[in-house]
PDB file of C-alpha atoms in Angstrom:
ATOM      1  CA  PRO A   1       0.000   0.000   0.000  1.00  0.00           C
ATOM      2  CA  GLU A   2       2.880   2.408   0.511  1.00  0.00           C
ATOM      3  CA  LEU A   3       3.457   2.372  -3.255  1.00  0.00           C
ATOM      4  CA  LEU A   4      -0.065   3.555  -4.027  1.00  0.00           C
ATOM      5  CA  GLY A   5      -1.306   7.108  -3.819  1.00  0.00           C
ATOM      6  CA  GLY A   6      -4.940   6.282  -4.458  1.00  0.00           C
ATOM      7  CA  ALA A   7      -7.353   4.058  -6.325  1.00  0.00           C
ATOM      8  CA  ILE A   8      -9.929   4.950  -8.963  1.00  0.00           C
ATOM      9  CA  SER A   9     -12.833   2.660  -9.731  1.00  0.00           C
ATOM     10  CA  LEU A  10     -15.162   3.244 -12.657  1.00  0.00           C
ATOM     11  CA  ASP A  11     -18.367   1.399 -11.734  1.00  0.00           C
ATOM     12  CA  GLY A  12     -16.360  -1.311 -10.023  1.00  0.00           C
ATOM     13  CA  LEU A  13     -17.873  -2.179  -6.695  1.00  0.00           C
ATOM     14  CA  PRO A  14     -16.734  -4.433  -3.860  1.00  0.00           C
ATOM     15  CA  ILE A  15     -19.844  -6.573  -4.400  1.00  0.00           C
ATOM     16  CA  PHE A  16     -22.037  -7.036  -7.460  1.00  0.00           C
ATOM     17  CA  PRO A  17     -25.029  -4.712  -7.064  1.00  0.00           C
ATOM     18  CA  GLY A  18     -28.019  -6.515  -5.628  1.00  0.00           C
ATOM     19  CA  ASN A  19     -25.983  -9.372  -4.213  1.00  0.00           C
ATOM     20  CA  GLU A  20     -25.723  -7.613  -0.867  1.00  0.00           C
ATOM     21  CA  ARG A  21     -29.387  -8.573  -0.367  1.00  0.00           C
ATOM     22  CA  SER A  22     -28.891 -12.245  -1.296  1.00  0.00           C
ATOM     23  CA  THR A  23     -27.503 -15.206   0.548  1.00  0.00           C
ATOM     24  CA  PRO A  24     -24.170 -16.656  -0.582  1.00  0.00           C
ATOM     25  CA  HIS A  25     -26.039 -19.817  -1.613  1.00  0.00           C
ATOM     26  CA  ALA A  26     -28.462 -17.869  -3.823  1.00  0.00           C
ATOM     27  CA  VAL A  27     -25.620 -15.838  -5.357  1.00  0.00           C
ATOM     28  CA  LYS A  28     -23.675 -19.025  -6.110  1.00  0.00           C
ATOM     29  CA  ALA A  29     -26.696 -20.625  -7.770  1.00  0.00           C
ATOM     30  CA  GLU A  30     -27.250 -17.530  -9.930  1.00  0.00           C
ATOM     31  CA  ALA A  31     -23.546 -17.319 -10.817  1.00  0.00           C
ATOM     32  CA  ASP A  32     -23.413 -21.016 -11.712  1.00  0.00           C
ATOM     33  CA  ALA A  33     -26.513 -20.749 -13.914  1.00  0.00           C
ATOM     34  CA  LEU A  34     -25.216 -17.678 -15.750  1.00  0.00           C
ATOM     35  CA  ALA A  35     -21.774 -19.203 -16.245  1.00  0.00           C
ATOM     36  CA  ALA A  36     -23.308 -22.440 -17.523  1.00  0.00           C
ATOM     37  CA  ARG A  37     -25.409 -20.539 -20.072  1.00  0.00           C
ATOM     38  CA  ILE A  38     -22.604 -18.313 -21.345  1.00  0.00           C
ATOM     39  CA  GLY A  39     -19.940 -21.016 -21.228  1.00  0.00           C
ATOM     40  CA  VAL A  40     -21.623 -23.157 -23.872  1.00  0.00           C
ATOM     41  CA  GLU A  41     -22.301 -20.372 -26.346  1.00  0.00           C
ATOM     42  CA  SER A  42     -20.595 -20.462 -29.704  1.00  0.00           C
ATOM     43  CA  ALA A  43     -18.520 -17.434 -30.660  1.00  0.00           C
ATOM     44  CA  ALA A  44     -21.362 -16.238 -32.899  1.00  0.00           C
ATOM     45  CA  GLN A  45     -23.971 -16.653 -30.142  1.00  0.00           C
ATOM     46  CA  PHE A  46     -21.731 -14.853 -27.679  1.00  0.00           C
ATOM     47  CA  GLU A  47     -21.196 -11.939 -30.080  1.00  0.00           C
ATOM     48  CA  GLU A  48     -24.925 -11.675 -30.810  1.00  0.00           C
ATOM     49  CA  GLY A  49     -25.789 -11.676 -27.108  1.00  0.00           C
ATOM     50  CA  GLU A  50     -23.244  -8.968 -26.412  1.00  0.00           C
ATOM     51  CA  ARG A  51     -24.454  -6.859 -29.359  1.00  0.00           C
ATOM     52  CA  THR A  52     -28.164  -7.161 -28.608  1.00  0.00           C
ATOM     53  CA  GLN A  53     -28.364  -7.570 -24.833  1.00  0.00           C
ATOM     54  CA  MET A  54     -25.245  -6.760 -22.852  1.00  0.00           C
ATOM     55  CA  LEU A  55     -23.663  -3.772 -24.569  1.00  0.00           C
ATOM     56  CA  PRO A  56     -26.905  -1.796 -25.058  1.00  0.00           C
ATOM     57  CA  ALA A  57     -27.320  -1.975 -21.282  1.00  0.00           C
ATOM     58  CA  LEU A  58     -23.766  -0.736 -20.712  1.00  0.00           C
ATOM     59  CA  VAL A  59     -23.577   2.316 -23.027  1.00  0.00           C
ATOM     60  CA  THR A  60     -26.141   4.904 -24.116  1.00  0.00           C
ATOM     61  CA  ALA A  61     -25.221   5.351 -27.789  1.00  0.00           C
ATOM     62  CA  PRO A  62     -25.963   2.686 -30.415  1.00  0.00           C
ATOM     63  CA  GLY A  63     -22.820   3.762 -32.266  1.00  0.00           C
ATOM     64  CA  ASP A  64     -20.745   2.785 -29.246  1.00  0.00           C
ATOM     65  CA  VAL A  65     -22.398  -0.641 -29.216  1.00  0.00           C
ATOM     66  CA  ALA A  66     -21.397  -1.095 -32.857  1.00  0.00           C
ATOM     67  CA  GLU A  67     -17.826   0.036 -32.102  1.00  0.00           C
ATOM     68  CA  MET A  68     -17.443  -2.170 -29.036  1.00  0.00           C
ATOM     69  CA  THR A  69     -19.034  -5.377 -30.387  1.00  0.00           C
ATOM     70  CA  PRO A  70     -16.033  -6.529 -32.464  1.00  0.00           C
ATOM     71  CA  LEU A  71     -13.751  -5.938 -29.488  1.00  0.00           C
ATOM     72  CA  VAL A  72     -15.968  -7.854 -27.076  1.00  0.00           C
ATOM     73  CA  ALA A  73     -16.440 -10.626 -29.638  1.00  0.00           C
ATOM     74  CA  LYS A  74     -12.737 -11.453 -29.298  1.00  0.00           C
ATOM     75  CA  SER A  75     -13.445 -12.711 -25.769  1.00  0.00           C
ATOM     76  CA  ASP A  76     -13.681 -16.415 -25.169  1.00  0.00           C
ATOM     77  CA  PRO A  77     -17.201 -17.343 -23.959  1.00  0.00           C
ATOM     78  CA  LYS A  78     -15.863 -19.952 -21.511  1.00  0.00           C
ATOM     79  CA  ALA A  79     -13.351 -17.525 -20.001  1.00  0.00           C
ATOM     80  CA  THR A  80     -16.032 -14.827 -19.825  1.00  0.00           C
ATOM     81  CA  ALA A  81     -18.391 -17.249 -18.111  1.00  0.00           C
ATOM     82  CA  GLU A  82     -15.788 -18.105 -15.500  1.00  0.00           C
ATOM     83  CA  TRP A  83     -14.993 -14.422 -14.923  1.00  0.00           C
ATOM     84  CA  PHE A  84     -18.705 -13.693 -14.472  1.00  0.00           C
ATOM     85  CA  ARG A  85     -19.019 -16.534 -11.982  1.00  0.00           C
ATOM     86  CA  GLU A  86     -16.089 -15.223  -9.947  1.00  0.00           C
ATOM     87  CA  ASP A  87     -17.270 -11.616 -10.142  1.00  0.00           C
ATOM     88  CA  LEU A  88     -20.788 -12.443  -9.014  1.00  0.00           C
ATOM     89  CA  GLU A  89     -19.524 -14.453  -6.035  1.00  0.00           C
ATOM     90  CA  LEU A  90     -16.894 -11.928  -4.938  1.00  0.00           C
ATOM     91  CA  ASP A  91     -17.517  -9.803  -1.860  1.00  0.00           C
ATOM     92  CA  LEU A  92     -14.618  -7.519  -0.968  1.00  0.00           C
ATOM     93  CA  ARG A  93     -16.523  -5.433   1.588  1.00  0.00           C
ATOM     94  CA  PRO A  94     -14.821  -7.051   4.609  1.00  0.00           C
ATOM     95  CA  GLN A  95     -11.446  -5.952   3.195  1.00  0.00           C
ATOM     96  CA  LEU A  96     -12.362  -2.282   2.654  1.00  0.00           C
ATOM     97  CA  PRO A  97     -11.422  -1.073   6.169  1.00  0.00           C
ATOM     98  CA  LYS A  98      -7.830  -2.108   5.375  1.00  0.00           C
ATOM     99  CA  ALA A  99      -7.585   0.385   2.499  1.00  0.00           C
ATOM    100  CA  ARG A 100      -4.881   2.929   3.271  1.00  0.00           C
ATOM    101  CA  VAL A 101      -5.310   5.139   0.226  1.00  0.00           C
ATOM    102  CA  PRO A 102      -8.079   7.449  -0.955  1.00  0.00           C
ATOM    103  CA  ILE A 103     -10.573   5.740  -3.238  1.00  0.00           C
ATOM    104  CA  LEU A 104     -12.588   7.448  -5.959  1.00  0.00           C
ATOM    105  CA  LEU A 105     -15.663   5.510  -7.012  1.00  0.00           C
ATOM    106  CA  LEU A 106     -17.215   6.801 -10.221  1.00  0.00           C
ATOM    107  CA  ALA A 107     -20.902   5.909 -10.262  1.00  0.00           C
ATOM    108  CA  PRO A 108     -22.738   6.086 -13.577  1.00  0.00           C
ATOM    109  CA  TYR A 109     -26.363   7.152 -13.533  1.00  0.00           C
ATOM    110  CA  ASP A 110     -28.777   6.801 -16.417  1.00  0.00           C
ATOM    111  CA  PRO A 111     -32.413   7.527 -15.582  1.00  0.00           C
ATOM    112  CA  VAL A 112     -33.533   5.375 -18.529  1.00  0.00           C
ATOM    113  CA  THR A 113     -32.016   2.171 -17.165  1.00  0.00           C
ATOM    114  CA  GLN A 114     -31.751   2.973 -13.458  1.00  0.00           C
ATOM    115  CA  GLY A 115     -34.763   5.224 -12.943  1.00  0.00           C
ATOM    116  CA  LYS A 116     -37.010   2.502 -11.579  1.00  0.00           C
ATOM    117  CA  TYR A 117     -34.359   1.557  -8.994  1.00  0.00           C
ATOM    118  CA  ALA A 118     -32.872   4.949  -8.253  1.00  0.00           C
ATOM    119  CA  PRO A 119     -35.092   8.002  -8.721  1.00  0.00           C
ATOM    120  CA  ASN A 120     -32.140  10.371  -9.089  1.00  0.00           C
ATOM    121  CA  ALA A 121     -28.353  10.700  -9.059  1.00  0.00           C
ATOM    122  CA  ALA A 122     -28.308  11.327  -5.303  1.00  0.00           C
ATOM    123  CA  ALA A 123     -29.910   7.914  -4.712  1.00  0.00           C
ATOM    124  CA  VAL A 124     -27.233   6.244  -6.840  1.00  0.00           C
ATOM    125  CA  LYS A 125     -24.517   8.051  -4.908  1.00  0.00           C
ATOM    126  CA  THR A 126     -26.014   6.904  -1.617  1.00  0.00           C
ATOM    127  CA  TYR A 127     -26.336   3.322  -2.837  1.00  0.00           C
ATOM    128  CA  TYR A 128     -22.763   3.132  -4.165  1.00  0.00           C
ATOM    129  CA  ALA A 129     -21.438   4.695  -0.958  1.00  0.00           C
ATOM    130  CA  SER A 130     -23.341   2.083   1.064  1.00  0.00           C
ATOM    131  CA  LEU A 131     -21.733  -0.759  -0.899  1.00  0.00           C
ATOM    132  CA  ALA A 132     -18.253   0.642  -0.236  1.00  0.00           C
ATOM    133  CA  ALA A 133     -19.009   1.954   3.256  1.00  0.00           C
ATOM    134  CA  GLY A 134     -16.038   0.282   4.911  1.00  0.00           C
ATOM    135  CA  ALA A 135     -13.462   2.250   2.914  1.00  0.00           C
ATOM    136  CA  PRO A 136     -12.017   4.919   5.229  1.00  0.00           C
ATOM    137  CA  GLN A 137     -11.211   7.466   2.479  1.00  0.00           C
ATOM    138  CA  LEU A 138     -14.037   7.057  -0.035  1.00  0.00           C
ATOM    139  CA  SER A 139     -15.297   9.628  -2.508  1.00  0.00           C
ATOM    140  CA  VAL A 140     -18.240   8.830  -4.769  1.00  0.00           C
ATOM    141  CA  VAL A 141     -18.807  10.960  -7.854  1.00  0.00           C
ATOM    142  CA  VAL A 142     -21.878  10.390  -9.997  1.00  0.00           C
ATOM    143  CA  ILE A 143     -21.406  10.569 -13.750  1.00  0.00           C
ATOM    144  CA  ALA A 144     -24.842  11.638 -14.947  1.00  0.00           C
ATOM    145  CA  ASN A 145     -26.395  10.345 -18.152  1.00  0.00           C
ATOM    146  CA  SER A 146     -24.035   7.412 -18.384  1.00  0.00           C
ATOM    147  CA  ARG A 147     -24.056   3.668 -17.997  1.00  0.00           C
ATOM    148  CA  HIS A 148     -21.329   1.166 -17.046  1.00  0.00           C
ATOM    149  CA  PHE A 149     -18.903   2.390 -19.720  1.00  0.00           C
ATOM    150  CA  ALA A 150     -19.176   6.010 -18.620  1.00  0.00           C
ATOM    151  CA  MET A 151     -15.903   6.790 -20.373  1.00  0.00           C
ATOM    152  CA  TYR A 152     -17.805   6.315 -23.647  1.00  0.00           C
ATOM    153  CA  ASP A 153     -21.007   8.072 -22.569  1.00  0.00           C
ATOM    154  CA  GLN A 154     -19.513  11.051 -20.730  1.00  0.00           C
ATOM    155  CA  PRO A 155     -15.740  11.161 -21.371  1.00  0.00           C
ATOM    156  CA  ALA A 156     -15.331  14.789 -20.274  1.00  0.00           C
ATOM    157  CA  ALA A 157     -17.137  14.188 -16.963  1.00  0.00           C
ATOM    158  CA  VAL A 158     -15.057  11.072 -16.268  1.00  0.00           C
ATOM    159  CA  ALA A 159     -11.821  12.897 -17.075  1.00  0.00           C
ATOM    160  CA  SER A 160     -12.828  15.876 -14.938  1.00  0.00           C
ATOM    161  CA  ALA A 161     -13.623  13.674 -11.927  1.00  0.00           C
ATOM    162  CA  ILE A 162     -10.313  11.843 -12.297  1.00  0.00           C
ATOM    163  CA  ASP A 163      -8.367  15.084 -12.715  1.00  0.00           C
ATOM    164  CA  ALA A 164      -9.969  16.552  -9.568  1.00  0.00           C
ATOM    165  CA  PHE A 165      -9.176  13.410  -7.571  1.00  0.00           C
ATOM    166  CA  LEU A 166      -5.562  13.356  -8.745  1.00  0.00           C
ATOM    167  CA  ALA A 167      -5.133  17.066  -8.015  1.00  0.00           C
ATOM    168  CA  ALA A 168      -6.445  16.557  -4.483  1.00  0.00           C
ATOM    169  CA  HIS A 169      -4.125  13.634  -3.803  1.00  0.00           C
TER     170      HIS A 169
END
């Protein structure tokens, strides 16, 4: 930790959103089912699923989906399935109090996709802060009108938040 000056996370949370309300058994069952489905997909099926289901949920602009699809299609479905399984089952919250550096958590907010769960950006900020509550030096900055790949949706806002964090630390 003495080599680090800080950490920046762009929509990377210590637990997969929603899993904080589930039991480890339920999370494992969901992770296993998702990994089993993705892991048997052909490359063409995987690419189609990413183009039509996953990526449209992760960026706001259809042009970005078209740009990202060939890149994502290079991923191996079996490796992606295993990563998803591990990500869904991971809970780093007990480790957060050990963090010795400031952490910037960039939280995307898109009222189109998140509006039914979070009525506004302040609710998203509160929710993200609750998931990372154990971190002693946590800052949460909401990137409005963006989804998971906020660097595509709002590159200037992401850069500005990062610049401000770096200048402060």
